[in-house]
Tab-separated table of C-alpha atoms in Angstrom:
chain	number	residue	atom	x	y	z
A	1	MET	CA	97.586	27.216	7.971
A	2	SER	CA	98.959	25.052	10.887
A	3	THR	CA	99.669	21.316	10.483
A	4	ALA	CA	96.739	20.367	12.723
A	5	ALA	CA	94.334	22.379	10.539
A	6	SER	CA	95.429	21.202	7.394
A	7	LEU	CA	95.071	17.167	8.441
A	8	ASP	CA	91.824	15.972	7.367
A	9	LEU	CA	91.121	13.241	10.007
A	10	SER	CA	88.288	11.857	7.763
A	11	ARG	CA	90.700	10.564	5.260
A	12	LEU	CA	92.669	8.191	7.524
A	13	GLY	CA	90.152	5.584	7.536
A	14	ALA	CA	89.134	3.748	10.637
A	15	PRO	CA	92.122	1.487	12.123
A	16	THR	CA	91.090	-2.240	12.909
A	17	LEU	CA	91.647	-3.816	16.140
A	18	VAL	CA	90.166	-7.140	15.125
A	19	ASP	CA	90.276	-8.465	11.565
A	20	ILE	CA	86.835	-9.900	10.690
A	21	ASP	CA	86.373	-12.826	8.234
A	22	TYR	CA	83.186	-14.923	8.696
A	23	GLU	CA	84.373	-17.448	6.308
A	24	ALA	CA	87.556	-18.047	8.148
A	25	THR	CA	85.958	-18.127	11.375
A	26	LEU	CA	83.432	-20.644	9.983
A	27	ARG	CA	86.151	-23.048	8.775
A	28	ARG	CA	87.936	-22.628	12.204
A	29	ARG	CA	84.947	-23.705	14.080
A	30	LEU	CA	84.211	-26.687	11.950
A	31	LEU	CA	87.358	-27.894	12.045
A	32	ALA	CA	87.912	-27.416	15.821
A	33	PHE	CA	84.420	-29.042	16.299
A	34	LYS	CA	85.469	-32.174	14.051
A	35	ALA	CA	88.463	-32.606	16.084
A	36	ARG	CA	86.376	-32.723	19.311
A	37	TRP	CA	84.097	-35.157	17.610
A	38	ASP	CA	86.462	-37.270	16.161
A	39	ALA	CA	87.958	-37.589	19.912
A	40	ALA	CA	84.419	-38.516	21.253
A	41	ARG	CA	84.287	-41.106	18.517
A	42	VAL	CA	87.418	-42.723	19.843
A	43	LYS	CA	85.611	-43.104	23.154
A	44	ASP	CA	82.422	-44.091	21.490
A	45	PRO	CA	82.570	-45.822	18.106
A	46	THR	CA	78.832	-45.824	17.867
A	47	LEU	CA	78.698	-42.035	17.221
A	48	PRO	CA	78.311	-41.144	13.311
A	49	ALA	CA	81.326	-39.760	11.332
A	50	PHE	CA	81.351	-36.093	10.953
A	51	ASP	CA	82.157	-36.007	7.380
A	52	VAL	CA	80.265	-32.755	5.965
A	53	ILE	CA	83.350	-30.847	5.581
A	54	ASP	CA	86.502	-30.871	3.586
A	55	ALA	CA	90.178	-31.196	4.787
A	56	ASP	CA	90.234	-27.143	5.052
A	57	GLY	CA	87.097	-26.905	6.915
A	58	ASN	CA	84.858	-25.788	4.139
A	59	PRO	CA	81.258	-27.178	4.592
A	60	LEU	CA	80.194	-29.901	1.645
A	61	THR	CA	76.466	-29.544	2.840
A	62	GLN	CA	74.293	-26.453	4.228
A	63	PHE	CA	71.848	-28.902	5.680
A	64	ASP	CA	73.569	-30.948	8.648
A	65	THR	CA	72.409	-29.809	12.009
A	66	ASN	CA	76.199	-29.150	13.558
A	67	ALA	CA	77.183	-27.069	10.435
A	68	VAL	CA	74.060	-24.995	10.456
A	69	LEU	CA	74.797	-24.550	14.321
A	70	GLU	CA	78.471	-23.508	13.743
A	71	GLN	CA	77.403	-21.132	11.122
A	72	GLU	CA	75.170	-19.442	13.658
A	73	PHE	CA	78.125	-19.315	16.246
A	74	ALA	CA	80.610	-17.911	13.556
A	75	HIS	CA	77.980	-15.055	12.750
A	76	GLY	CA	77.794	-14.372	16.448
A	77	GLU	CA	81.414	-14.439	16.768
A	78	THR	CA	81.859	-11.949	13.987
A	79	MET	CA	79.187	-9.633	15.264
A	80	ILE	CA	81.114	-9.195	18.811
A	81	GLU	CA	84.501	-9.028	16.496
A	82	GLN	CA	82.645	-5.990	15.117
A	83	THR	CA	81.309	-4.519	18.186
A	84	ILE	CA	84.989	-4.143	19.447
A	85	ASN	CA	86.109	-2.274	16.384
A	86	ASP	CA	82.860	-0.037	16.648
A	87	HIS	CA	83.740	0.582	20.595
A	88	ALA	CA	87.432	1.400	19.644
A	89	ASN	CA	86.377	3.489	16.741
A	90	ALA	CA	84.369	5.513	19.261
A	91	LEU	CA	87.403	6.182	21.568
A	92	ARG	CA	88.932	7.818	18.520
A	93	LEU	CA	88.866	11.518	17.462
A	94	ALA	CA	88.875	10.739	13.728
A	95	THR	CA	86.130	8.313	14.122
A	96	ALA	CA	83.864	9.196	17.103
A	97	VAL	CA	80.605	10.883	16.664
A	98	GLY	CA	77.753	12.038	18.729
A	99	ALA	CA	78.176	11.685	22.323
A	100	ASP	CA	81.285	9.575	22.137
A	101	LEU	CA	82.649	12.733	20.038
A	102	ARG	CA	81.576	15.318	22.609
A	103	HIS	CA	82.981	13.314	25.568
A	104	LEU	CA	86.224	13.100	23.637
A	105	ALA	CA	86.500	16.624	22.745
A	106	VAL	CA	85.563	18.008	26.236
A	107	THR	CA	87.649	15.624	28.411
A	108	TYR	CA	90.691	15.330	26.548
A	109	LYS	CA	90.982	18.683	24.335
A	110	ALA	CA	88.959	21.237	26.583
A	111	THR	CA	86.617	21.859	23.598
A	112	ASP	CA	82.854	22.101	24.399
A	113	PRO	CA	80.309	21.752	21.925
A	114	LEU	CA	78.790	24.955	20.596
A	115	ILE	CA	75.317	25.824	20.758
A	116	ILE	CA	74.323	27.236	17.437
A	117	SER	CA	70.845	27.772	18.067
A	118	PRO	CA	69.242	27.421	22.004
A	119	ALA	CA	66.344	25.522	22.773
A	120	THR	CA	62.988	27.233	22.552
A	121	ASP	CA	59.491	26.132	23.652
A	122	SER	CA	59.070	24.984	19.825
A	123	THR	CA	62.359	24.252	18.662
A	124	ALA	CA	65.036	21.760	19.730
A	125	GLU	CA	68.704	22.879	20.495
A	126	VAL	CA	71.077	23.002	17.571
A	127	LEU	CA	74.533	21.974	18.014
A	128	GLU	CA	77.516	22.755	15.510
A	129	SER	CA	77.951	19.466	13.387
A	130	ASP	CA	80.215	16.576	14.340
A	131	ASP	CA	82.799	17.810	11.809
A	132	GLU	CA	82.844	21.369	12.999
A	133	LEU	CA	83.510	19.960	16.551
A	134	ARG	CA	86.023	17.632	15.524
A	135	PHE	CA	88.106	20.002	13.417
A	136	ARG	CA	87.992	22.355	16.930
A	137	ALA	CA	89.137	19.783	19.026
A	138	GLN	CA	91.808	18.953	16.578
A	139	LEU	CA	93.211	22.581	16.987
A	140	SER	CA	92.978	23.029	20.594
A	141	ASP	CA	96.348	22.134	21.403
A	142	GLU	CA	97.464	24.951	19.204
A	143	ALA	CA	95.795	27.388	21.386
A	144	ARG	CA	97.642	26.767	24.521
A	145	PRO	CA	99.995	29.514	25.739
A	146	LEU	CA	103.090	27.094	26.536
A	147	TYR	CA	103.307	27.176	22.879
A	148	GLY	CA	102.466	30.540	21.865
A	149	ILE	CA	99.263	31.403	19.374
A	150	THR	CA	99.682	29.167	16.093
A	151	PRO	CA	97.657	30.203	12.962
A	152	GLY	CA	95.661	27.373	14.245
A	153	GLY	CA	95.224	28.723	17.525
A	154	TYR	CA	93.770	31.839	16.464
A	155	VAL	CA	91.000	29.527	14.716
A	156	TRP	CA	90.394	27.724	17.764
A	157	ARG	CA	89.702	30.678	19.902
A	158	ILE	CA	87.598	32.384	17.174
A	159	ARG	CA	85.430	29.608	16.748
A	160	LYS	CA	85.039	28.985	20.379
A	161	LEU	CA	84.253	32.406	21.328
A	162	TYR	CA	82.050	33.105	18.250
A	163	GLY	CA	81.156	29.761	16.616
A	164	ASP	CA	77.679	30.455	16.525
A	165	ARG	CA	78.405	33.345	14.139
A	166	VAL	CA	81.400	32.217	12.188
A	167	LYS	CA	81.219	29.612	9.861
A	168	ASP	CA	84.984	29.437	8.849
A	169	VAL	CA	88.256	31.275	9.563
A	170	ARG	CA	91.046	31.867	7.817
A	171	PRO	CA	94.299	33.034	9.166
A	172	LEU	CA	96.833	34.376	6.773
A	173	ARG	CA	100.464	35.364	8.009
A	174	ARG	CA	101.885	38.412	6.185
A	175	PRO	CA	105.352	39.836	6.254
A	176	GLY	CA	106.231	42.340	9.232
A	177	GLY	CA	104.262	40.250	11.544
A	178	GLN	CA	101.076	41.084	10.189
A	179	MET	CA	98.602	38.384	11.038
A	180	ASP	CA	95.046	38.943	8.888
A	181	LEU	CA	92.292	36.874	10.349
A	182	TYR	CA	89.409	36.355	7.307
A	183	ILE	CA	86.022	35.790	8.976
A	184	LEU	CA	83.003	33.931	6.982
A	185	GLY	CA	80.025	34.313	8.709
A	186	ARG	CA	77.034	31.625	9.213
A	187	ALA	CA	74.129	33.336	7.898
A	188	GLY	CA	73.158	34.310	4.238
A	189	ASP	CA	76.099	34.700	1.925
A	190	GLY	CA	78.714	34.524	4.569
A	191	THR	CA	79.228	38.460	5.058
A	192	PRO	CA	80.270	38.708	8.693
A	193	ALA	CA	78.486	41.921	10.445
A	194	GLU	CA	80.521	44.717	11.315
A	195	THR	CA	79.719	43.784	14.961
A	196	LEU	CA	81.104	40.492	14.736
A	197	ILE	CA	84.532	41.577	13.080
A	198	GLY	CA	84.646	44.343	15.815
A	199	ASP	CA	84.182	41.796	18.612
A	200	ILE	CA	86.737	39.460	17.345
A	201	GLN	CA	89.273	42.274	16.776
A	202	GLY	CA	88.683	43.359	20.203
A	203	ALA	CA	89.190	39.751	21.635
A	204	PHE	CA	92.737	39.919	20.079
A	205	ASP	CA	93.559	43.597	21.156
A	206	GLY	CA	96.737	43.594	23.181
A	207	GLU	CA	99.341	41.275	24.532
A	208	ALA	CA	96.877	38.953	26.405
A	209	GLY	CA	94.760	38.449	23.259
A	210	SER	CA	97.610	37.654	20.944
A	211	GLN	CA	101.016	36.768	20.660
A	212	SER	CA	103.243	39.488	21.221
A	213	THR	CA	105.136	39.578	17.829
A	214	ASP	CA	101.732	39.409	15.757
A	215	ILE	CA	99.593	42.612	14.558
A	216	VAL	CA	96.356	41.145	14.407
A	217	THR	CA	93.678	42.341	11.670
A	218	VAL	CA	90.509	41.001	11.209
A	219	ARG	CA	88.934	41.186	7.903
A	220	PRO	CA	85.636	39.819	6.405
A	221	ALA	CA	86.091	37.190	3.804
A	222	ARG	CA	85.493	37.849	0.191
A	223	ILE	CA	82.446	36.449	-1.313
A	224	ILE	CA	82.695	35.413	-4.692
A	225	GLU	CA	78.920	35.064	-5.583
A	226	THR	CA	77.906	32.922	-8.715
A	227	PRO	CA	74.498	31.449	-10.209
A	228	ALA	CA	74.249	27.986	-10.602
A	229	ALA	CA	72.338	26.671	-13.709
A	230	VAL	CA	71.937	23.375	-15.273
A	231	LYS	CA	69.973	21.473	-18.057
A	232	LEU	CA	68.689	18.090	-17.317
A	233	TRP	CA	68.351	15.990	-20.560
A	234	VAL	CA	65.579	12.909	-19.819
A	235	PRO	CA	64.089	10.435	-21.862
A	236	ASN	CA	60.631	10.896	-22.839
A	237	GLY	CA	58.011	9.339	-20.525
A	238	PRO	CA	59.280	9.628	-16.863
A	239	ASP	CA	58.062	12.906	-14.924
A	240	PRO	CA	61.100	15.342	-14.558
A	241	ALA	CA	59.888	16.797	-11.433
A	242	ALA	CA	61.754	14.097	-9.222
A	243	ALA	CA	65.010	14.796	-11.069
A	244	VAL	CA	64.715	18.385	-11.166
A	245	ALA	CA	63.812	18.608	-7.253
A	246	TYR	CA	66.942	15.845	-6.646
A	247	ALA	CA	69.328	18.324	-8.598
A	248	THR	CA	68.153	21.323	-6.884
A	249	THR	CA	68.801	19.770	-3.378
A	250	ALA	CA	72.043	18.343	-4.677
A	251	ILE	CA	73.526	21.571	-5.773
A	252	ALA	CA	72.432	23.505	-2.932
A	253	ALA	CA	74.284	20.596	-0.538
A	254	LEU	CA	77.429	20.984	-2.595
A	255	GLY	CA	77.350	24.983	-2.591
A	256	ALA	CA	77.152	24.908	1.227
A	257	GLU	CA	79.911	22.486	1.471
A	258	ARG	CA	82.068	24.337	-0.815
A	259	HIS	CA	81.061	27.803	0.882
A	260	LYS	CA	84.348	28.008	2.886
A	261	ILE	CA	87.403	30.221	2.434
A	262	GLY	CA	89.833	28.686	0.156
A	263	GLU	CA	87.723	26.265	-1.286
A	264	THR	CA	86.903	26.097	-5.260
A	265	LEU	CA	83.158	25.298	-6.669
A	266	HIS	CA	84.095	23.294	-9.443
A	267	ALA	CA	81.715	23.337	-12.388
A	268	GLN	CA	82.050	19.563	-13.145
A	269	ALA	CA	81.140	18.920	-9.743
A	270	ILE	CA	77.941	20.668	-9.831
A	271	GLY	CA	76.908	18.697	-13.181
A	272	ALA	CA	77.763	15.476	-11.353
A	273	VAL	CA	75.715	15.850	-8.499
A	274	ALA	CA	72.639	17.055	-10.511
A	275	LYS	CA	72.769	13.782	-12.442
A	276	SER	CA	70.503	11.223	-11.164
A	277	GLY	CA	68.913	7.953	-11.940
A	278	ALA	CA	66.700	8.747	-14.890
A	279	VAL	CA	68.625	12.089	-16.296
A	280	ARG	CA	70.940	10.825	-19.291
A	281	LYS	CA	73.064	14.023	-19.306
A	282	VAL	CA	73.669	17.569	-17.766
A	283	ASP	CA	74.740	20.555	-19.281
A	284	VAL	CA	76.224	23.368	-16.724
A	285	LEU	CA	75.188	26.685	-17.960
A	286	ALA	CA	76.468	28.477	-15.096
A	287	PRO	CA	78.983	28.872	-13.861
A	288	LEU	CA	80.978	28.412	-17.153
A	289	GLY	CA	84.175	27.675	-15.203
A	290	ASP	CA	85.636	26.912	-11.627
A	291	VAL	CA	84.781	29.710	-8.976
A	292	SER	CA	87.922	30.045	-6.745
A	293	GLY	CA	87.786	31.491	-3.305
A	294	GLY	CA	91.486	32.221	-3.313
A	295	ALA	CA	93.441	32.610	-0.248
A	296	ASP	CA	90.767	35.057	1.305
A	297	GLY	CA	87.462	34.335	-0.240
A	298	ALA	CA	84.769	32.003	-0.175
A	299	PRO	CA	82.627	30.717	-3.277
A	300	TYR	CA	79.019	31.046	-2.886
A	301	ILE	CA	76.016	29.905	-5.010
A	302	SER	CA	73.362	33.116	-5.023
A	303	SER	CA	70.611	31.093	-7.116
A	304	ILE	CA	70.083	27.821	-8.530
A	305	THR	CA	68.015	27.072	-11.593
A	306	VAL	CA	67.429	23.576	-12.997
A	307	SER	CA	65.714	23.149	-16.275
A	308	TRP	CA	65.015	20.113	-18.419
A	309	GLY	CA	64.492	18.928	-21.884
A	310	ILE	CA	63.825	15.695	-23.675
A	311	ASP	CA	66.599	13.634	-25.188
A	312	GLY	CA	65.792	11.860	-28.184
């Protein structure tokens, strides 16, 4: 896979334009106020001394009127600084969300958000997730003809044209100029329809659709099905129904996250997400080991079973 596709922007963290430190801001403001107050006392010795801070600007009391006002001003200043950082993050592909991300993707990456389900009289329009749009925008440069079509370029084109039906794409370059494109569908266990495979293959047939040195073959991803079964051990007394419901939802969310080509569904992760407050321990009954998708497959949780027992 290309460098852009393998770079996880979410791991970069948000850079900071303005360092925010409320305590330092308050000390600075109090020292500045004291300097101005002392200058005023030189002109008017009848003014009382401002002696409610130490030499470093730390308040000695929380009840002086001027100190309280400076606390309020310091809070307002730090809120403004946070707003500056928030606005800066809205202009970065790695940290922008919602409308800000869509603006960046369209304006600078020529990548429109995909409509997964159009609006109807009774349902709202469903767009692809921010993470999916960010990933496609990140790959857009690799699809430009000037550079030829990289593996990431194939991914970008497929998700742009068929993103409402394609959940994941894995390009694998083989010897002899072979480029295999493995497709994971959005519906059900991810097995793509034959018509979808045919549509994608047709889009890359001929020199206009692919790099002239590539022999492109579109293939369905292997689906590695596994049941997920856990047993929750809870103390005597609390109703386990809430813990069972929580575990079921958490395992389903983990399965959806790991349902991608090349991912691994770790048995330990299933036990970790299934544990909630009242649960003392979790036994993972299935799968008995990690389920790896390998280079061309995707793990899929086919069923979820959550049982419980009394611990002690």
